[in-house]
Amino acid sequence: VGGGAVGEGGECKPNFMPLLDMVLQLVMFFMICANFVMDQMDEKVKLPEAQSAKAMDSKVDDYLILNVDDKGAVLKVKDDPYPLRTQAELATFFANQAKTSQKDGEGNVKKLLIIRAHKDTTFDKVFLILQAAKAAKFKAVQLRAIKGG
Amino acid sequence: MFGIHKRRKVDGASEVDLDKLVTPFLDMSFQLMAFFLITFKPQPIEGQMAINLPKAEDAASASPKDPTISDPEVEPPNEFRVMVGSANGAIRNITVKGDQQPVPWEVGSRPSELQAYLSKRRVQQDDKNVVKIEAQDSLKYECLIQVMDACIAAGFKSVGFANPTKGDPTAGDAAPGN
């Protein structure tokens, strides 16, 4: 880092301004890219890959994210101490969610259900959740996957 | 930058060396950068796949179609039932059955083979292409997504699930595919 005025008998001083500029640019970049902790996303849930997975719709503001671990237990929030395991627990949970959600003219729940299931969980566990959601009149359901390819 | 000059006279009497002010600022910036560099962990990009919820009862059994009644106004959907057998959670076998394929047809064990089969049988109207996946209960979700991915890639945007089966749904009189 140089660039300070050098003259006969004058002192040489480094110019820190470009360095400072660069560092601040980098800091800003990392601040923007930083992953803020999201309660509903559980990083322990390893999603499967899918090439046809579409980009997420940022316009949706009324949604419910459910994480499903490798054993098929439904985690309502991150590190949920009381995950839902049985059909009865799921039915109660979805019924409560439906009560507090907005509904369309046909009585269907407007809220979008997003399922983030671990890739090692089995189909019957995921189907159990879908069935319970259907019974509670959830209509819009999305499965999450890592965009591959 | 920031309108800082190296030296500025204050009240014409004392001088403030701004280099000394910049140094802690720079230190702090480096600290922040180091923190973000260490904690930086880019997350994989997540995508969404829309599905049709399982029906409470099989629509076919609830309202059986009468083949003698034809409705020229309404075109029937190009519906296929994809049956997936599982072996230790992985895909063992994929069989397809549908209006175009009344006899179950064994397409293989790879989702790419299913995609090739379905892409030949899709119709132009996207909303008419419907697939229902009937998989064995022990099939891993990862494999299910692979099957679903193949269906969507073949142009069948409307994907739903049938009840999971205890045994292999493909076991039966499926004709071997090529």
Short mmCIF file of C-alpha atoms in Angstrom, two decimals:
data_model
loop_
_atom_site.label_atom_id
_atom_site.label_comp_id
_atom_site.label_asym_id
_atom_site.label_seq_id
_atom_site.Cartn_x
_atom_site.Cartn_y
_atom_site.Cartn_z
CA VAL A 1 0.00 0.00 0.00
CA GLY A 2 1.72 3.08 -1.16
CA GLY A 3 0.88 6.25 -2.81
CA GLY A 4 1.75 8.78 -0.20
CA ALA A 5 3.57 11.93 -1.24
CA VAL A 6 7.31 11.45 -1.48
CA GLY A 7 9.41 14.47 -1.76
CA GLU A 8 12.88 15.49 -0.91
CA GLY A 9 13.11 15.41 2.82
CA GLY A 10 9.39 14.64 3.06
CA GLU A 11 7.96 11.64 4.89
CA CYS A 12 6.42 8.66 3.07
CA LYS A 13 2.98 7.72 4.33
CA PRO A 14 0.89 4.79 3.18
CA ASN A 15 -2.54 5.59 1.80
CA PHE A 16 -5.04 3.40 3.64
CA MET A 17 -8.10 4.68 1.86
CA PRO A 18 -8.25 2.10 -1.01
CA LEU A 19 -7.60 -0.67 1.50
CA LEU A 20 -10.35 0.59 3.74
CA ASP A 21 -12.68 0.85 0.75
CA MET A 22 -11.96 -2.73 -0.24
CA VAL A 23 -12.39 -4.09 3.27
CA LEU A 24 -15.69 -2.30 3.74
CA GLN A 25 -16.93 -3.64 0.41
CA LEU A 26 -16.06 -7.16 1.53
CA VAL A 27 -17.71 -6.66 4.92
CA MET A 28 -20.86 -5.49 3.19
CA PHE A 29 -20.82 -8.50 0.87
CA PHE A 30 -20.56 -10.94 3.76
CA MET A 31 -23.21 -9.10 5.74
CA ILE A 32 -25.64 -9.39 2.83
CA CYS A 33 -24.82 -13.05 2.23
CA ALA A 34 -24.94 -13.97 5.92
CA ASN A 35 -27.49 -16.64 6.71
CA PHE A 36 -29.72 -15.41 9.42
CA VAL A 37 -31.02 -18.05 11.76
CA MET A 38 -34.50 -19.10 10.71
CA ASP A 39 -36.55 -20.92 13.29
CA GLN A 40 -38.52 -22.86 10.73
CA MET A 41 -35.58 -24.19 8.78
CA ASP A 42 -33.75 -27.11 10.32
CA GLU A 43 -30.31 -27.69 8.86
CA LYS A 44 -30.31 -31.25 10.21
CA VAL A 45 -32.91 -32.09 7.60
CA LYS A 46 -31.00 -33.09 4.48
CA LEU A 47 -33.22 -32.51 1.49
CA PRO A 48 -33.17 -34.68 -1.64
CA GLU A 49 -32.07 -33.24 -4.96
CA ALA A 50 -34.45 -32.53 -7.81
CA GLN A 51 -33.70 -31.00 -11.18
CA SER A 52 -37.24 -29.86 -11.77
CA ALA A 53 -37.53 -28.01 -8.47
CA LYS A 54 -38.65 -24.47 -9.22
CA ALA A 55 -37.40 -21.29 -7.62
CA MET A 56 -39.31 -20.35 -4.51
CA ASP A 57 -42.11 -17.84 -4.77
CA SER A 58 -41.22 -14.88 -2.59
CA LYS A 59 -44.76 -13.45 -2.86
CA VAL A 60 -46.25 -16.12 -0.60
CA ASP A 61 -46.53 -14.74 2.90
CA ASP A 62 -49.02 -17.13 4.50
CA TYR A 63 -47.29 -20.46 4.85
CA LEU A 64 -46.50 -23.23 7.29
CA ILE A 65 -43.14 -24.99 7.13
CA LEU A 66 -42.85 -28.46 8.57
CA ASN A 67 -39.51 -30.24 8.85
CA VAL A 68 -39.54 -34.03 8.81
CA ASP A 69 -36.50 -35.81 10.20
CA ASP A 70 -35.03 -39.08 8.97
CA LYS A 71 -37.29 -41.06 11.35
CA GLY A 72 -40.40 -39.37 9.99
CA ALA A 73 -41.07 -37.20 13.05
CA VAL A 74 -42.53 -33.80 12.22
CA LEU A 75 -40.63 -30.87 13.71
CA LYS A 76 -42.83 -27.80 14.01
CA VAL A 77 -39.90 -25.54 14.87
CA LYS A 78 -36.15 -25.93 14.88
CA ASP A 79 -35.01 -28.53 17.46
CA ASP A 80 -38.61 -29.23 18.42
CA PRO A 81 -38.61 -31.13 21.74
CA TYR A 82 -42.07 -32.54 21.06
CA PRO A 83 -42.13 -33.71 17.45
CA LEU A 84 -45.32 -35.14 16.01
CA ARG A 85 -45.13 -38.86 15.35
CA THR A 86 -48.59 -40.35 15.28
CA GLN A 87 -51.57 -39.84 13.01
CA ALA A 88 -53.62 -38.54 15.94
CA GLU A 89 -50.99 -35.93 16.84
CA LEU A 90 -50.80 -34.81 13.23
CA ALA A 91 -54.59 -34.60 12.95
CA THR A 92 -54.80 -32.43 16.09
CA PHE A 93 -51.98 -30.19 14.92
CA PHE A 94 -53.47 -29.60 11.46
CA ALA A 95 -56.95 -29.07 12.90
CA ASN A 96 -55.56 -26.34 15.19
CA GLN A 97 -53.70 -24.78 12.30
CA ALA A 98 -56.83 -24.82 10.16
CA LYS A 99 -58.84 -23.10 12.90
CA THR A 100 -56.50 -20.12 13.00
CA SER A 101 -56.00 -19.85 9.23
CA GLN A 102 -57.88 -17.93 6.60
CA LYS A 103 -60.19 -19.96 4.39
CA ASP A 104 -61.49 -19.58 0.88
CA GLY A 105 -65.14 -19.77 -0.20
CA GLU A 106 -65.15 -23.57 -0.18
CA GLY A 107 -63.76 -23.76 3.34
CA ASN A 108 -60.28 -24.78 2.23
CA VAL A 109 -57.30 -23.45 4.16
CA LYS A 110 -55.50 -20.71 2.21
CA LYS A 111 -52.21 -21.29 4.00
CA LEU A 112 -49.49 -22.94 1.93
CA LEU A 113 -48.06 -26.07 3.51
CA ILE A 114 -44.35 -26.53 2.87
CA ILE A 115 -42.84 -29.91 3.71
CA ARG A 116 -39.09 -30.16 4.17
CA ALA A 117 -38.52 -33.87 4.57
CA HIS A 118 -35.21 -35.61 5.16
CA LYS A 119 -34.13 -37.65 2.16
CA ASP A 120 -33.88 -40.85 4.25
CA THR A 121 -37.40 -40.75 5.61
CA THR A 122 -39.86 -43.19 4.09
CA PHE A 123 -42.82 -42.56 1.82
CA ASP A 124 -45.41 -43.77 4.34
CA LYS A 125 -44.33 -41.10 6.85
CA VAL A 126 -44.63 -38.32 4.29
CA PHE A 127 -47.97 -39.69 3.10
CA LEU A 128 -49.28 -39.63 6.68
CA ILE A 129 -48.60 -35.88 6.81
CA LEU A 130 -50.26 -35.31 3.45
CA GLN A 131 -53.32 -37.26 4.53
CA ALA A 132 -53.62 -35.31 7.76
CA ALA A 133 -53.25 -32.04 5.85
CA LYS A 134 -55.89 -33.11 3.38
CA ALA A 135 -58.28 -34.02 6.19
CA ALA A 136 -57.81 -30.54 7.69
CA LYS A 137 -58.67 -29.05 4.26
CA PHE A 138 -55.22 -27.81 3.35
CA LYS A 139 -55.12 -27.41 -0.40
CA ALA A 140 -51.78 -25.96 -1.43
CA VAL A 141 -48.82 -28.18 -0.61
CA GLN A 142 -45.21 -27.95 -1.69
CA LEU A 143 -42.33 -30.30 -1.22
CA ARG A 144 -38.89 -28.79 -0.82
CA ALA A 145 -35.80 -30.13 -2.55
CA ILE A 146 -32.34 -28.92 -3.36
CA LYS A 147 -32.15 -27.59 -6.88
CA GLY A 148 -29.86 -29.98 -8.66
CA GLY A 149 -28.34 -30.28 -12.10
CA MET B 1 -13.50 8.53 1.07
CA PHE B 2 -16.08 9.87 3.56
CA GLY B 3 -14.62 13.31 2.95
CA ILE B 4 -11.75 12.60 5.32
CA HIS B 5 -8.67 14.63 4.73
CA LYS B 6 -5.36 13.66 6.15
CA ARG B 7 -4.82 16.77 8.11
CA ARG B 8 -7.30 19.43 9.02
CA LYS B 9 -6.74 22.49 11.03
CA VAL B 10 -9.12 22.83 13.94
CA ASP B 11 -9.71 26.40 14.99
CA GLY B 12 -6.45 27.21 13.27
CA ALA B 13 -4.56 26.09 16.33
CA SER B 14 -4.26 22.31 16.74
CA GLU B 15 -4.02 19.62 14.05
CA VAL B 16 -5.81 16.26 14.11
CA ASP B 17 -3.94 13.40 12.51
CA LEU B 18 -6.69 11.51 10.72
CA ASP B 19 -4.35 8.60 10.01
CA LYS B 20 -4.66 7.76 13.68
CA LEU B 21 -8.43 7.83 13.38
CA VAL B 22 -8.43 5.60 10.35
CA THR B 23 -6.27 2.88 11.92
CA PRO B 24 -8.83 1.65 14.55
CA PHE B 25 -11.52 1.90 11.89
CA LEU B 26 -9.46 -0.32 9.65
CA ASP B 27 -8.78 -2.70 12.54
CA MET B 28 -12.47 -2.99 13.24
CA SER B 29 -13.23 -3.58 9.59
CA PHE B 30 -10.67 -6.38 9.46
CA GLN B 31 -12.18 -7.93 12.57
CA LEU B 32 -15.63 -7.85 11.00
CA MET B 33 -14.33 -9.28 7.76
CA ALA B 34 -12.55 -12.09 9.61
CA PHE B 35 -15.77 -12.89 11.50
CA PHE B 36 -17.84 -13.07 8.32
CA LEU B 37 -15.17 -15.07 6.51
CA ILE B 38 -15.10 -17.67 9.27
CA THR B 39 -18.86 -17.91 9.67
CA PHE B 40 -19.62 -17.80 5.94
CA LYS B 41 -21.36 -20.99 4.89
CA PRO B 42 -23.30 -20.79 1.66
CA GLN B 43 -26.52 -22.77 1.84
CA PRO B 44 -27.67 -24.89 -1.11
CA ILE B 45 -30.51 -23.33 -3.06
CA GLU B 46 -33.86 -24.84 -2.21
CA GLY B 47 -36.58 -25.27 -4.77
CA GLN B 48 -40.25 -26.16 -4.60
CA MET B 49 -42.29 -28.96 -6.12
CA ALA B 50 -46.06 -28.61 -6.06
CA ILE B 51 -48.10 -31.77 -5.53
CA ASN B 52 -51.70 -32.82 -5.57
CA LEU B 53 -52.92 -34.00 -2.21
CA PRO B 54 -54.07 -37.61 -2.01
CA LYS B 55 -57.77 -38.07 -2.52
CA ALA B 56 -59.82 -39.31 0.39
CA GLU B 57 -61.12 -42.06 -1.81
CA ASP B 58 -60.17 -43.32 -5.18
CA ALA B 59 -62.01 -41.17 -7.70
CA ALA B 60 -62.32 -44.04 -10.13
CA SER B 61 -64.14 -46.22 -7.62
CA ALA B 62 -66.28 -43.36 -6.39
CA SER B 63 -67.62 -42.47 -9.82
CA PRO B 64 -67.03 -45.27 -12.28
CA LYS B 65 -66.73 -44.13 -15.85
CA ASP B 66 -69.25 -45.43 -18.29
CA PRO B 67 -67.37 -46.16 -21.51
CA THR B 68 -70.58 -45.99 -23.52
CA ILE B 69 -71.08 -42.33 -22.63
CA SER B 70 -68.82 -40.00 -24.57
CA ASP B 71 -68.49 -36.31 -23.94
CA PRO B 72 -66.89 -34.53 -26.88
CA GLU B 73 -66.66 -31.26 -24.96
CA VAL B 74 -64.47 -32.60 -22.20
CA GLU B 75 -61.27 -34.38 -23.14
CA PRO B 76 -60.30 -37.07 -20.67
CA PRO B 77 -56.99 -36.53 -18.85
CA ASN B 78 -53.93 -38.42 -20.01
CA GLU B 79 -53.54 -40.19 -16.68
CA PHE B 80 -50.87 -42.68 -15.72
CA ARG B 81 -50.34 -44.62 -12.55
CA VAL B 82 -46.65 -45.10 -11.75
CA MET B 83 -46.06 -48.02 -9.40
CA VAL B 84 -42.74 -48.12 -7.60
CA GLY B 85 -41.43 -51.15 -5.76
CA SER B 86 -38.79 -50.78 -3.08
CA ALA B 87 -35.79 -52.83 -2.02
CA ASN B 88 -34.14 -51.53 1.16
CA GLY B 89 -35.59 -48.10 0.47
CA ALA B 90 -34.17 -47.88 -3.05
CA ILE B 91 -36.15 -48.21 -6.26
CA ARG B 92 -36.47 -51.86 -7.20
CA ASN B 93 -38.84 -51.63 -10.09
CA ILE B 94 -41.06 -49.11 -11.85
CA THR B 95 -44.25 -50.15 -13.61
CA VAL B 96 -46.65 -47.89 -15.47
CA LYS B 97 -50.34 -48.35 -16.06
CA GLY B 98 -52.79 -45.94 -17.65
CA ASP B 99 -55.52 -45.30 -20.17
CA GLN B 100 -52.94 -45.61 -22.94
CA GLN B 101 -51.35 -48.56 -21.17
CA PRO B 102 -54.06 -50.77 -19.68
CA VAL B 103 -51.64 -53.64 -19.12
CA PRO B 104 -49.00 -52.70 -16.51
CA TRP B 105 -45.72 -52.03 -18.28
CA GLU B 106 -42.37 -52.52 -16.59
CA VAL B 107 -40.16 -49.59 -17.53
CA GLY B 108 -37.10 -50.55 -15.49
CA SER B 109 -35.60 -49.46 -12.22
CA ARG B 110 -34.19 -46.06 -13.15
CA PRO B 111 -36.12 -42.78 -13.10
CA SER B 112 -34.51 -41.83 -16.43
CA GLU B 113 -36.23 -44.83 -18.06
CA LEU B 114 -39.56 -43.67 -16.63
CA GLN B 115 -38.91 -40.18 -17.97
CA ALA B 116 -38.18 -41.54 -21.45
CA TYR B 117 -41.34 -43.68 -21.37
CA LEU B 118 -43.61 -40.87 -20.17
CA SER B 119 -42.21 -38.18 -22.44
CA LYS B 120 -43.27 -40.27 -25.45
CA ARG B 121 -46.81 -40.50 -24.10
CA ARG B 122 -47.51 -36.96 -23.01
CA VAL B 123 -50.13 -34.90 -24.79
CA GLN B 124 -49.72 -31.30 -25.91
CA GLN B 125 -52.02 -29.84 -23.28
CA ASP B 126 -49.94 -29.78 -20.10
CA ASP B 127 -52.92 -29.80 -17.75
CA LYS B 128 -54.17 -33.08 -19.23
CA ASN B 129 -50.99 -34.94 -18.30
CA VAL B 130 -51.59 -36.44 -14.89
CA VAL B 131 -49.48 -38.90 -12.92
CA LYS B 132 -50.32 -40.68 -9.72
CA ILE B 133 -47.42 -42.32 -7.93
CA GLU B 134 -48.23 -45.51 -6.09
CA ALA B 135 -45.15 -46.47 -4.12
CA GLN B 136 -44.27 -49.08 -1.55
CA ASP B 137 -44.36 -47.72 2.00
CA SER B 138 -40.67 -48.42 2.65
CA LEU B 139 -39.47 -46.38 -0.35
CA LYS B 140 -37.12 -43.61 0.70
CA TYR B 141 -38.31 -40.06 0.19
CA GLU B 142 -35.19 -39.33 -1.88
CA CYS B 143 -36.19 -42.04 -4.38
CA LEU B 144 -39.77 -40.82 -4.41
CA ILE B 145 -38.54 -37.34 -5.32
CA GLN B 146 -36.43 -38.88 -8.11
CA VAL B 147 -39.55 -40.54 -9.54
CA MET B 148 -41.53 -37.33 -9.17
CA ASP B 149 -38.68 -35.40 -10.79
CA ALA B 150 -38.72 -37.77 -13.78
CA CYS B 151 -42.49 -37.33 -14.18
CA ILE B 152 -42.25 -33.53 -14.11
CA ALA B 153 -39.28 -33.57 -16.50
CA ALA B 154 -41.35 -35.72 -18.89
CA GLY B 155 -44.01 -32.99 -18.99
CA PHE B 156 -46.42 -34.39 -16.40
CA LYS B 157 -46.77 -31.34 -14.17
CA SER B 158 -49.70 -32.67 -12.19
CA VAL B 159 -48.30 -35.26 -9.79
CA GLY B 160 -50.16 -36.89 -6.95
CA PHE B 161 -49.71 -39.80 -4.62
CA ALA B 162 -51.80 -42.90 -4.08
CA ASN B 163 -51.89 -44.76 -0.77
CA PRO B 164 -48.58 -46.45 0.02
CA THR B 165 -48.67 -50.20 -0.39
CA LYS B 166 -47.35 -52.72 2.12
CA GLY B 167 -46.01 -54.99 -0.58
CA ASP B 168 -44.43 -54.30 -3.93
CA PRO B 169 -47.11 -52.68 -6.13
CA THR B 170 -45.21 -53.70 -9.24
CA ALA B 171 -45.40 -57.40 -8.39
CA GLY B 172 -47.93 -58.96 -10.64
CA ASP B 173 -48.50 -59.45 -14.29
CA ALA B 174 -46.45 -56.54 -15.60
CA ALA B 175 -45.19 -56.92 -19.12
CA PRO B 176 -41.42 -56.46 -19.35
CA GLY B 177 -40.34 -53.24 -20.99
CA ASN B 178 -37.60 -52.86 -23.51
#
